[in-house]
Amino acid sequence: MIADVLFFQVASIIVSVLAFGAALWLYYWVKSQPSSNARIKEVGDLIKKGANTFLAKEYKTLLSFCGVAALLILIFLPKFIWQGDVLENVTMAIAYLAGSAFSAVAGKVGISIATIANIKTAEAATKGIKKSFMAGFRGGAVMGMAVVGSSLLGVSLVLLITGNTTALLGFSFGASSLALFAKAGGGIFTKTADISADLVGKVELGIPEDDPRNPAVIADNVGDNVGDVAGMGADLFDSNVASMAAALVMAVSLDKLGGGSVNASMVFCYAAIGLLASIIGVATARMGKKGGPTRALNMSTYVTTGIYAVLTAGATWLFGFEWRIWAASAIGLAVGVIIGIASDYFTDDTKKPVHMVAEAAKSGPAFTILSGISYGLISALPAMIGIAVSALVSFKLCEPLGPGYAMFGIAMAAVGMLSIVGMIISNDAYGPIVDNARGLAEMGNLGDEVLDITDQLDSAGNTVKAVTKGFAIGAAGLTVIALLGAFISEVNDAAAELGQSGITGFDIMNPTVFFGLMVGAAIPAVFSAMLMLGVDRNAQRMVAEIHRQFKEIIGLKEGKEGVVPEYDKCIEIATAGAIKELVPAGLMAIIATLLVGFIGGVQAIGGFLTGNIVSGLLFALFMSNAGGLWDNTKKYIESGHNGGKGSEAHKSAVVGDTVGDPFKDTAGPSINTQITVVSLVSSLMSTLFLAFSLFK
C-alpha cells in the first residue's frame, strides 16, 4: 500500500496545525500560572522591553538585507530573468522571502513566551522545584511546537504550491540566511552583557551574579532571550528546513527516474511522525519522585525517540516503504542520541571532566583555560566519529537500491536525527528561561531556598543545552553532506541543459578542488574570529560604561536604597554593537563562496564545501562543548566545591566561563548555520558557476 505524496503533504499540514494547537494550549497554561511579586514583574517588564526593542532593530536591519537578496534572486536565479521563465524567478524570490519571514516569526514566538515564562518559573520556585520545572519546560515547549510546526508547514506548502524543489532550496536559503544573522546578532548581544556583568561584578567587586546593583544585569537577561531563544529558534528552524529540503531534492529526482512518489512521500511521512512524537513527548514530560531536572529533560528526549522509532517502523510496514531507508533514518536518530550523551559527559557537573577543570582552577585561570580547551578538543572526537559512521553506514545501506539512493540514505539519516527537533528545541529553550528565572529570583529577594532551586534548574539547562547543541551540530553535519549531494544533482541538471558532462564526485588531487578545499576549511575559523572579536570590542565598551556608573552614581556600589543603575545604557551598547557586528561575518562567508565558485567553478566549490563541512563541524563541537564545560565548572564551584564562591578557584572559573561564553553561545552554534548557508548558496548558484568561471 503506497499512498500518493499529496496524502502525506496534507497529513503534514494537519500535524503542523496540531502542533500549533499544542503550542497555544501550553502558552495559555504558562500564562495562567500565578505571579504577584511586584519587583519581579518590574524587572521582567524591563527584560521584555529590552528584548523586543533589540529584536525590532535587528529585524529592521535584516529586512534591508533580505530585500536586496530577494532582488538579486529575482534577477539571477534560477536563470537570468531575461533568459528563462520570469515566473520561476518570481517564485524563487517569494520562496526566499517566505523562508526569511517564517524564520523571523520563530524568533518572535520564542521571545513572546520566554519573557512570560521566566517570571512564572521564578515565582513557581517558591512552591517547589517540580512546579518551577514545569513552568520553564512548558515555556520552552511552546517554541518547540511552534518552530517545528512552522518548518513542516512551510516546506509542505512550498512544494504543494510550486511543485518545484529549486524553490524549496530558495525557501531554505531564506530561513538559513536570516538564522545566520539572527544567531550571530543575538549571540554578540548576549555575550557582550554576560562577560561584562561577570568580569566587573564577580571578579572585580565580588558581588553575586544577578545583583541588581550591576548596570549590565538586565542586559544580560535580555541577552538570554535574544541569543539563546530567538537566535536558537531561527537556527533550529533553519536546520530542520534544510534537512527536509536536501532530502526532498533527491527524493523528487529519484521519483522522476523511477516513476511514482514513494521517496518524497517517505520524507513527509517521517517528518510528520517526528513532530507527532515530539507533541506526545512534551505532553508526558514530568519530574519524577526520583531524579532531578536533568534526568527529566533527558528522559523526555529518550521517550520521544522511542515513539518515533516505533511509529516510523509501523508506517514503513503499512505503506510499503523501503526498510533500508527506514534503517538509515533510525541510524541517524540513534547517532544523534549518542552525540548528545557524549556532550553530556563532557559538560555535566556530575562527571569527571568538570571536576578535573574545577581542580585545575585552584591553580589559576591559565590552567582553567588549558584544561577546558583540552577536554573540549577531545569531546569533538565521539561526535565526529558518530557523524562519519552514520554517513558511511547510511550510504552503504542504501547503495544497493540503485543510483542516487546512497546519498538519499545520508539525507534520510539527517531527517531522522532532526525528527525529534520539537523536543530538542523545547529542552534548549528551557535553559535561558530558567537562567532568567534565577536572576529574577535574586532581584526579587525570594530567598536562598528559591535560589537553590533555580540554580538546580539552571545547571540542568546548561547540561541539556550542551546535549541539544551537540545534537543540532551533528544533524547539521549530515544535512550539509546531503546538501552536497543536492549540489551535485543541481549541477548535473544544469550541465544537461548546457550540453556539458555532469560530475559524480571531487578528486582532491585536482588543483581546483584542492584550492576550494583549503579556502573552505579556513572560513569557519575566520567566521568564528570575527564574531568573537565583535563580542570583545562590544564588551570592552560595556565594561567602561559599568565602571563609569559605579564611579559617578553615588551610593550604587554600596547598594543604598533608591539608588538604581542606568540599565538602559548597557542595553543600548549591547544593541548598537550587535547590529553593527552581525552582518560582516555572514557576508564574508557568502562572498567567499561566490569568489571560489567564479574562480574555480563547480569542482572548486565541491572542495570548498568539503573543507567547510569538516573544519566547521570540528570548530562548532569543540567550542560548544568547551563553553558548556567552563560554564558548569563555574556553577560546580559556586555550589560549594573546590573553595566555593569568592575563592581563587571561583575567580579562575569565572575567567574560564568568560572565554567560554562566546565559544558556546556566539561562534559555536552559528557555524552550523554558516555551513548550511554556503551549501545552499552553492546549490542555487550552480548553473552560474558552471557557465561562468575562470578555471573550468
XYZ file of C-alpha atoms in Angstrom:
696
model
C 0.000 0.000 0.000
C 1.683 3.229 -1.150
C -0.262 6.448 -0.746
C 0.296 9.425 -3.047
C 2.626 12.240 -1.926
C -0.357 14.613 -1.779
C -1.815 12.474 1.036
C 1.366 12.898 3.102
C 1.603 16.615 2.360
C -1.941 17.098 3.648
C -1.164 14.881 6.668
C 1.932 17.014 7.368
C -0.176 20.175 7.283
C -2.682 18.601 9.710
C 0.099 17.576 12.133
C 1.535 21.116 11.875
C -1.868 22.536 12.857
C -1.955 20.082 15.803
C 1.468 21.400 16.879
C 0.172 24.984 16.756
C -2.791 23.898 18.883
C -0.429 22.305 21.416
C 1.720 25.469 21.424
C -1.349 27.641 22.062
C -2.524 25.436 24.955
C 0.945 25.448 26.515
C 1.198 29.227 26.073
C -2.026 29.847 27.965
C -1.091 27.265 30.621
C 2.175 29.103 31.325
C 0.432 32.481 31.235
C -2.193 31.281 33.750
C 0.421 30.408 36.400
C 0.301 32.779 39.406
C 2.670 35.759 39.697
C 2.234 38.540 42.229
C 5.721 39.829 43.155
C 5.857 43.496 42.081
C 9.672 43.649 41.902
C 9.870 40.542 39.712
C 7.181 41.969 37.405
C 9.073 45.263 37.168
C 12.365 43.572 36.241
C 10.565 41.107 33.949
C 8.973 44.012 32.071
C 12.400 45.641 31.634
C 13.743 42.388 30.163
C 10.727 42.057 27.862
C 11.025 45.650 26.648
C 14.783 45.315 26.038
C 14.379 42.031 24.131
C 11.601 43.354 21.902
C 13.494 46.597 21.223
C 16.590 44.682 20.131
C 14.580 42.250 18.003
C 12.786 45.120 16.245
C 16.102 46.853 15.419
C 17.742 43.592 14.335
C 14.846 42.627 12.069
C 14.800 46.139 10.572
C 18.472 45.706 9.600
C 17.852 42.197 8.266
C 14.816 43.415 6.296
C 17.187 45.551 4.210
C 19.497 42.571 3.632
C 16.602 40.266 2.710
C 15.180 42.877 0.337
C 18.487 43.209 -1.541
C 18.965 39.402 -1.589
C 15.411 38.867 -2.916
C 16.034 41.412 -5.696
C 19.267 39.647 -6.728
C 17.482 36.276 -6.677
C 14.681 37.724 -8.818
C 17.203 38.902 -11.427
C 19.655 35.987 -11.476
C 18.057 32.770 -10.116
C 17.468 30.086 -11.193
C 18.476 31.733 -14.523
C 18.939 35.287 -15.715
C 15.411 36.709 -15.741
C 15.768 37.800 -19.404
C 16.805 34.275 -20.478
C 14.435 31.983 -18.606
C 10.878 31.798 -17.341
C 10.080 35.029 -15.444
C 7.591 33.165 -13.225
C 10.344 30.828 -11.961
C 12.456 33.791 -10.827
C 9.452 35.406 -9.143
C 8.614 32.097 -7.415
C 12.196 31.770 -6.185
C 12.256 35.305 -4.760
C 8.896 34.812 -2.998
C 10.052 31.448 -1.593
C 13.202 33.126 -0.248
C 11.182 35.885 1.437
C 8.749 33.293 2.865
C 11.656 31.339 4.390
C 13.035 34.546 5.939
C 9.601 35.517 7.295
C 8.935 32.075 8.822
C 12.367 32.162 10.477
C 11.743 35.669 11.876
C 8.369 34.587 13.287
C 10.077 31.635 15.004
C 12.322 34.087 16.871
C 9.427 36.384 17.793
C 7.344 33.488 19.159
C 10.285 32.468 21.334
C 10.712 35.971 22.782
C 6.969 36.290 23.472
C 6.762 33.140 25.603
C 10.226 33.277 27.199
C 9.629 36.736 28.680
C 6.448 35.431 30.328
C 7.772 32.009 31.359
C 10.820 33.453 33.176
C 8.552 35.359 35.604
C 6.258 32.355 36.134
C 9.222 29.991 36.666
C 10.799 32.290 39.276
C 7.589 32.583 41.288
C 6.759 28.876 40.931
C 10.092 28.115 42.628
C 8.573 29.398 45.889
C 6.236 26.354 45.740
C 8.947 23.783 44.899
C 11.198 22.557 42.131
C 8.574 20.456 40.292
C 6.194 23.373 39.672
C 9.080 25.617 38.661
C 10.448 22.959 36.291
C 7.071 22.554 34.567
C 6.698 26.309 34.038
C 10.184 26.509 32.481
C 9.854 23.366 30.370
C 6.378 24.138 29.045
C 7.522 27.668 28.224
C 10.297 26.164 26.102
C 7.865 23.657 24.582
C 5.724 26.484 23.159
C 8.673 27.382 20.992
C 9.452 23.752 20.153
C 5.948 23.124 18.856
C 5.649 26.441 17.014
C 9.065 26.282 15.302
C 8.771 22.695 14.047
C 5.130 23.161 13.101
C 6.161 26.215 11.047
C 9.040 24.421 9.322
C 6.918 21.395 8.333
C 4.050 23.637 7.237
C 6.358 25.890 5.217
C 8.088 23.040 3.379
C 4.755 21.286 2.682
C 3.116 24.423 1.305
C 6.085 25.473 -0.874
C 6.276 22.075 -2.564
C 2.496 21.726 -2.759
C 2.037 25.145 -4.395
C 5.101 25.266 -6.670
C 5.953 21.589 -7.223
C 9.499 22.917 -7.596
C 12.401 21.650 -5.479
C 14.607 24.573 -6.507
C 12.018 26.904 -4.934
C 12.317 24.712 -1.839
C 16.057 25.452 -1.776
C 15.165 29.146 -2.037
C 12.835 28.802 0.973
C 15.611 27.041 2.878
C 18.125 29.745 1.919
C 15.753 32.405 3.282
C 15.497 30.523 6.574
C 19.268 29.959 6.724
C 20.389 33.476 5.860
C 18.084 35.069 8.435
C 19.057 32.443 11.022
C 22.745 33.127 10.397
C 22.427 36.826 11.138
C 19.864 36.397 13.942
C 22.067 33.859 15.732
C 25.194 35.974 15.239
C 23.488 39.212 16.352
C 21.760 37.633 19.339
C 24.966 35.827 20.314
C 27.015 39.035 20.235
C 24.379 40.860 22.315
C 24.040 38.187 24.985
C 27.744 37.505 25.449
C 28.639 41.211 25.497
C 26.373 41.646 28.509
C 27.226 38.310 30.170
C 31.004 38.827 30.005
C 30.802 42.447 31.164
C 28.487 41.645 34.077
C 30.678 38.738 35.240
C 34.051 40.461 34.916
C 33.084 43.626 36.779
C 30.546 42.089 39.150
C 32.032 38.746 40.165
C 35.756 39.170 39.547
C 36.343 42.834 40.386
C 33.702 43.559 43.028
C 32.814 40.082 44.289
C 29.058 40.741 44.119
C 26.510 37.991 43.227
C 25.757 37.016 39.621
C 22.404 38.796 39.287
C 22.924 41.601 41.811
C 20.602 44.499 40.856
C 23.428 46.978 41.562
C 25.210 45.743 38.419
C 24.242 48.002 35.459
C 24.704 45.100 32.999
C 22.429 42.626 34.766
C 19.246 43.493 32.834
C 21.140 43.463 29.523
C 22.468 40.006 30.488
C 18.941 38.703 30.996
C 17.748 40.362 27.778
C 20.638 38.612 26.022
C 19.460 35.192 27.152
C 16.256 35.830 25.227
C 17.614 37.373 22.031
C 20.553 34.964 21.739
C 19.552 31.656 23.280
C 15.828 31.861 22.486
C 15.198 33.954 19.345
C 18.538 33.142 17.696
C 18.394 29.460 18.589
C 14.795 29.165 17.355
C 15.744 30.597 13.965
C 18.826 28.339 13.906
C 16.939 25.070 14.507
C 14.113 26.164 12.190
C 16.796 26.526 9.518
C 18.386 23.119 10.292
C 15.030 21.339 10.116
C 14.035 23.021 6.847
C 17.472 22.369 5.303
C 17.388 18.650 6.169
C 13.930 18.243 4.624
C 14.847 20.349 1.579
C 18.013 18.307 0.878
C 16.099 15.027 1.238
C 13.219 16.213 -0.956
C 15.509 17.489 -3.733
C 16.984 13.983 -4.011
C 13.661 12.214 -3.394
C 11.866 14.052 -6.211
C 14.809 13.411 -8.557
C 14.711 9.671 -7.738
C 10.920 9.569 -8.110
C 11.182 11.119 -11.600
C 13.567 8.351 -12.652
C 11.578 5.525 -11.063
C 8.049 6.849 -11.508
C 5.636 7.446 -8.620
C 6.296 9.490 -5.496
C 7.304 6.954 -2.847
C 10.528 8.690 -1.785
C 9.007 12.159 -1.381
C 6.086 10.528 0.477
C 8.537 8.916 2.888
C 10.231 12.251 3.708
C 6.904 13.906 4.569
C 5.680 10.838 6.473
C 8.784 10.594 8.680
C 8.892 14.369 9.310
C 5.212 14.420 10.344
C 5.690 11.417 12.649
C 8.707 13.166 14.233
C 6.581 16.194 15.086
C 3.760 13.965 16.374
C 6.250 12.082 18.596
C 7.516 15.417 19.956
C 3.958 16.520 20.795
C 3.423 13.287 22.753
C 6.852 13.609 24.418
C 6.152 17.169 25.561
C 2.704 16.224 26.880
C 4.133 13.386 29.009
C 7.254 15.165 30.369
C 7.362 15.256 34.173
C 9.840 15.397 37.037
C 9.514 12.119 38.918
C 9.928 11.460 42.632
C 13.481 10.325 41.990
C 15.982 12.212 39.860
C 16.430 15.890 39.122
C 15.551 18.171 36.219
C 18.426 16.886 34.046
C 17.035 13.350 34.197
C 13.522 14.613 33.429
C 14.715 16.507 30.347
C 16.822 13.605 29.071
C 14.027 11.070 29.678
C 11.608 13.182 27.636
C 14.127 13.020 24.750
C 14.507 9.236 25.045
C 10.716 8.706 25.220
C 10.220 10.825 22.088
C 12.999 8.892 20.331
C 11.333 5.562 21.145
C 7.910 6.740 19.957
C 9.408 7.974 16.677
C 11.253 4.695 16.010
C 8.125 2.595 16.609
C 5.736 4.806 14.613
C 8.051 5.122 11.595
C 8.581 1.345 11.581
C 4.789 0.895 11.584
C 4.387 3.429 8.751
C 7.146 1.717 6.737
C 5.300 -1.609 7.029
C 1.851 -0.090 6.384
C 2.760 1.978 3.308
C 5.348 -0.383 1.858
C 8.294 1.988 2.186
C 11.844 0.706 1.782
C 13.182 -0.777 5.053
C 16.774 0.163 4.197
C 15.815 3.838 4.150
C 13.959 3.440 7.458
C 17.145 1.902 8.888
C 19.191 4.906 7.653
C 16.730 7.239 9.385
C 16.890 5.166 12.602
C 20.705 5.185 12.499
C 20.705 8.988 12.224
C 18.411 9.289 15.225
C 20.459 6.809 17.296
C 23.706 8.609 16.481
C 22.089 11.922 17.448
C 21.309 10.499 20.883
C 24.879 9.135 21.172
C 26.347 12.552 20.266
C 24.104 14.087 22.927
C 25.290 11.573 25.541
C 28.948 12.301 24.632
C 28.329 16.050 25.012
C 26.607 15.371 28.332
C 29.669 13.520 29.655
C 31.990 16.431 28.921
C 29.689 19.154 30.280
C 27.637 17.636 33.147
C 28.793 18.867 36.561
C 28.425 15.344 37.980
C 31.019 13.960 35.540
C 34.830 13.782 35.701
C 35.821 16.478 33.114
C 34.030 19.255 35.050
C 35.581 18.050 38.308
C 39.063 17.971 36.735
C 38.747 21.514 35.376
C 37.420 22.691 38.770
C 40.525 21.175 40.382
C 42.749 22.906 37.806
C 41.016 26.212 38.589
C 42.629 26.170 42.049
C 45.982 26.761 40.282
C 44.776 29.828 38.358
C 42.995 30.965 35.185
C 45.707 29.680 32.812
C 45.206 26.078 33.947
C 41.413 26.510 33.776
C 41.725 27.600 30.142
C 44.259 24.900 29.208
C 42.283 22.032 30.727
C 38.973 23.294 29.320
C 40.367 23.639 25.790
C 41.899 20.161 26.029
C 38.672 18.464 27.113
C 36.748 20.484 24.518
C 39.020 19.203 21.754
C 38.721 15.606 22.973
C 34.919 15.956 23.138
C 34.734 16.617 19.388
C 36.048 13.130 18.544
C 32.986 10.991 19.507
C 30.642 13.320 17.628
C 32.844 13.477 14.521
C 33.114 9.671 14.517
C 29.339 9.418 15.032
C 28.612 11.686 12.056
C 31.146 9.816 9.905
C 29.806 6.379 10.878
C 26.159 7.345 10.341
C 27.018 8.817 6.914
C 29.056 5.736 5.935
C 26.528 3.161 7.168
C 23.557 5.053 5.659
C 25.408 5.350 2.343
C 26.338 1.648 2.180
C 22.947 0.519 3.449
C 21.036 2.335 0.684
C 23.592 1.931 -2.114
C 22.107 -1.424 -3.342
C 18.772 0.309 -4.027
C 20.221 1.950 -7.141
C 21.990 5.098 -8.378
C 21.311 8.150 -6.176
C 19.927 6.172 -3.238
C 23.226 6.145 -1.327
C 23.211 9.957 -0.899
C 19.465 9.851 -0.261
C 20.225 7.461 2.608
C 22.500 10.100 4.178
C 19.785 12.732 3.693
C 17.256 10.486 5.471
C 19.738 9.911 8.309
C 19.752 13.705 8.752
C 15.923 13.755 8.683
C 15.994 11.002 11.314
C 18.447 12.878 13.512
C 16.297 16.022 13.345
C 12.997 14.150 13.560
C 12.582 14.921 17.266
C 13.713 18.538 16.896
C 10.454 19.674 18.551
C 11.645 18.081 21.788
C 15.215 19.321 21.248
C 14.041 22.945 20.933
C 11.790 22.531 23.991
C 14.785 21.397 26.055
C 17.038 24.082 24.612
C 14.623 26.989 25.186
C 14.108 25.750 28.767
C 17.752 26.766 29.505
C 17.537 30.560 29.034
C 14.076 30.655 30.645
C 15.337 29.138 33.915
C 18.533 31.224 33.687
C 16.368 34.354 33.605
C 14.219 32.949 36.408
C 17.326 32.585 38.578
C 18.172 36.279 38.027
C 14.600 37.348 38.753
C 14.571 35.297 41.968
C 17.706 37.092 43.165
C 16.493 40.554 42.194
C 13.103 39.831 43.771
C 14.745 38.747 47.050
C 12.889 35.425 47.109
C 15.431 33.855 49.478
C 18.230 31.292 49.423
C 15.928 28.261 49.170
C 14.396 29.581 45.948
C 17.864 30.443 44.617
C 18.981 26.859 45.299
C 16.010 25.555 43.279
C 16.641 27.922 40.364
C 20.359 27.058 40.459
C 19.477 23.352 40.087
C 17.171 24.150 37.165
C 19.815 26.402 35.589
C 22.550 23.761 35.908
C 20.266 21.222 34.199
C 19.613 23.791 31.471
C 23.343 24.220 30.827
C 23.916 20.467 30.658
C 20.954 19.781 28.392
C 21.842 22.811 26.243
C 25.237 21.236 25.535
C 23.443 17.980 24.617
C 20.959 19.713 22.303
C 23.716 21.768 20.651
C 25.682 18.574 20.000
C 22.523 17.073 18.521
C 21.919 20.125 16.306
C 25.540 20.277 15.132
C 25.542 16.541 14.353
C 22.328 16.897 12.366
C 23.797 19.889 10.531
C 26.789 17.714 9.621
C 24.606 15.079 7.974
C 22.364 17.740 6.422
C 25.233 19.516 4.696
C 26.605 16.207 3.412
C 23.129 15.691 1.959
C 23.213 19.270 0.620
C 26.490 18.363 -1.091
C 24.509 15.606 -2.830
C 21.794 18.153 -3.674
C 24.525 20.423 -5.115
C 25.732 17.595 -7.390
C 22.108 16.985 -8.521
C 21.632 20.698 -9.327
C 24.973 20.830 -11.203
C 24.120 17.750 -13.281
C 20.692 19.143 -14.180
C 22.316 22.411 -15.279
C 25.086 20.557 -17.161
C 22.492 18.542 -19.119
C 20.755 21.777 -20.184
C 24.081 23.342 -21.229
C 25.181 20.195 -23.079
C 28.113 19.639 -20.709
C 29.164 16.490 -18.877
C 27.991 16.107 -15.271
C 30.002 15.299 -12.139
C 29.984 12.291 -9.829
C 32.478 13.401 -7.168
C 35.518 15.534 -6.378
C 39.154 14.453 -6.702
C 41.330 16.285 -4.147
C 44.382 15.803 -6.404
C 42.636 18.142 -8.835
C 44.227 21.571 -8.088
C 40.919 23.469 -8.405
C 39.277 21.086 -5.913
C 42.251 21.434 -3.553
C 42.110 25.233 -3.893
C 38.468 25.188 -2.822
C 39.192 22.714 -0.015
C 41.831 24.958 1.589
C 39.718 28.111 1.373
C 36.619 26.309 2.652
C 38.480 24.900 5.655
C 39.659 28.393 6.652
C 36.242 30.085 6.527
C 34.840 28.705 9.867
C 37.986 29.880 11.706
C 37.753 33.406 10.252
C 33.964 33.482 10.767
C 34.361 32.499 14.437
C 37.127 35.052 14.973
C 35.019 37.863 13.505
C 32.077 37.056 15.799
C 34.241 36.736 18.916
C 36.127 39.952 18.119
C 32.707 41.590 17.857
C 31.918 40.371 21.376
C 35.358 41.507 22.576
C 35.005 45.052 21.212
C 31.440 45.406 22.468
C 32.220 44.008 25.936
C 35.103 46.458 26.368
C 32.708 49.337 25.701
C 30.214 47.945 28.207
C 32.839 47.341 30.909
C 33.872 51.006 30.582
C 30.207 52.038 30.978
C 29.784 49.865 34.106
C 32.924 51.405 35.629
C 31.575 54.883 34.843
C 28.276 54.185 36.590
C 29.873 52.737 39.715
C 32.163 55.764 39.835
C 29.622 58.512 39.103
C 26.351 57.237 40.656
C 26.737 57.944 44.377
C 25.673 55.036 46.604
C 25.328 52.482 43.778
C 28.252 50.303 44.844
C 27.064 50.357 48.465
C 23.501 49.438 47.436
C 21.799 52.445 49.050
C 18.023 52.317 48.927
C 16.521 54.155 45.969
C 19.794 54.233 44.003
C 19.270 52.433 40.693
C 21.812 51.930 37.874
C 21.150 53.135 34.334
C 20.278 49.711 32.904
C 19.192 51.158 29.559
C 22.714 52.445 28.792
C 24.100 48.897 28.828
C 21.182 47.613 26.738
C 21.871 50.382 24.179
C 25.582 49.480 23.985
C 24.804 45.771 23.506
C 22.150 46.520 20.866
C 24.206 49.028 18.834
C 27.297 46.799 18.884
C 25.411 43.626 17.927
C 23.636 45.334 14.996
C 26.968 46.728 13.783
C 28.837 43.407 14.075
C 26.238 40.875 12.907
C 26.424 41.418 9.118
C 30.184 41.361 8.235
C 30.902 37.759 9.283
C 27.914 36.346 7.389
C 28.653 38.397 4.288
C 32.282 37.245 4.382
C 31.192 33.587 4.177
C 28.740 34.244 1.317
C 31.201 36.396 -0.682
C 33.974 33.786 -0.220
C 31.630 31.144 -1.676
C 30.851 33.301 -4.711
C 34.527 34.105 -5.323
C 35.581 30.450 -5.134
C 32.727 29.480 -7.480
C 33.502 32.102 -10.115
C 37.257 31.398 -9.909
C 37.328 27.589 -9.778
C 33.860 26.555 -10.917
C 31.817 23.657 -9.562
C 34.879 21.493 -8.886
C 36.378 24.171 -6.616
C 33.002 24.563 -4.879
C 32.952 20.814 -4.208
C 36.288 21.141 -2.421
C 35.160 24.340 -0.699
C 32.060 22.683 0.754
C 34.007 19.601 1.860
C 36.630 21.690 3.687
C 33.961 23.935 5.185
C 31.958 20.978 6.498
C 34.873 19.175 8.179
C 36.507 22.286 9.639
C 33.174 23.813 10.642
C 31.922 20.728 12.466
C 35.176 20.405 14.396
C 35.150 24.057 15.464
C 31.433 24.003 16.347
C 31.660 20.874 18.502
C 34.861 21.983 20.238
C 33.587 25.468 21.073
C 30.092 24.405 22.179
C 31.393 21.675 24.496
C 34.333 23.670 25.895
C 31.994 26.576 26.650
C 29.448 24.334 28.371
C 32.246 22.687 30.366
C 33.579 26.035 31.664
C 30.066 27.279 32.492
C 29.220 24.234 34.586
C 32.690 24.263 36.208
C 31.871 27.746 37.493
C 28.494 26.576 38.795
C 30.057 23.444 40.340
C 32.487 25.603 42.328
C 29.710 28.049 43.266
C 27.757 25.141 44.770
C 30.494 24.769 47.407
C 33.192 22.611 45.794
C 36.912 23.432 45.444
C 36.694 26.508 47.658
C 33.222 27.754 46.746
C 32.130 31.305 45.939
C 34.755 34.021 46.321
C 37.690 31.603 46.306
C 40.635 31.818 43.893
C 39.265 28.754 42.097
C 35.952 30.567 41.668
C 37.626 33.642 40.161
C 39.578 31.387 37.774
C 36.387 29.570 36.799
C 34.656 32.896 36.066
C 37.531 33.776 33.706
C 37.112 30.363 32.035
C 33.381 30.940 31.700
C 34.078 34.377 30.218
C 36.200 32.764 27.493
C 33.618 30.011 27.025
C 30.640 32.347 26.660
C 31.357 33.492 23.079
C 32.559 29.943 22.298
C 29.284 28.235 23.183
C 26.704 30.959 22.584
C 28.070 33.110 19.754
C 30.545 31.378 17.419
C 29.923 27.659 18.066
C 26.199 27.445 17.319
C 26.484 29.949 14.441
C 28.954 27.808 12.493
C 26.482 25.078 11.558
C 24.189 27.778 10.121
C 27.163 29.227 8.219
C 27.847 25.784 6.688
C 24.204 25.444 5.648
C 24.143 28.937 4.106
C 27.241 28.393 1.923
C 25.905 24.962 0.863
C 22.593 26.471 -0.239
C 24.294 29.406 -1.988
C 26.400 26.853 -3.882
C 23.353 24.836 -4.988
C 21.378 27.915 -6.041
C 24.347 29.362 -7.952
C 25.424 26.050 -9.530
C 24.234 26.984 -13.043
C 26.139 30.285 -12.968
C 29.289 28.637 -11.565
C 29.092 26.065 -14.351
C 28.667 28.701 -17.076
C 30.930 31.495 -15.799
C 34.167 30.500 -14.039
C 37.789 31.460 -14.606
C 39.083 27.878 -14.417
C 36.812 25.101 -15.676
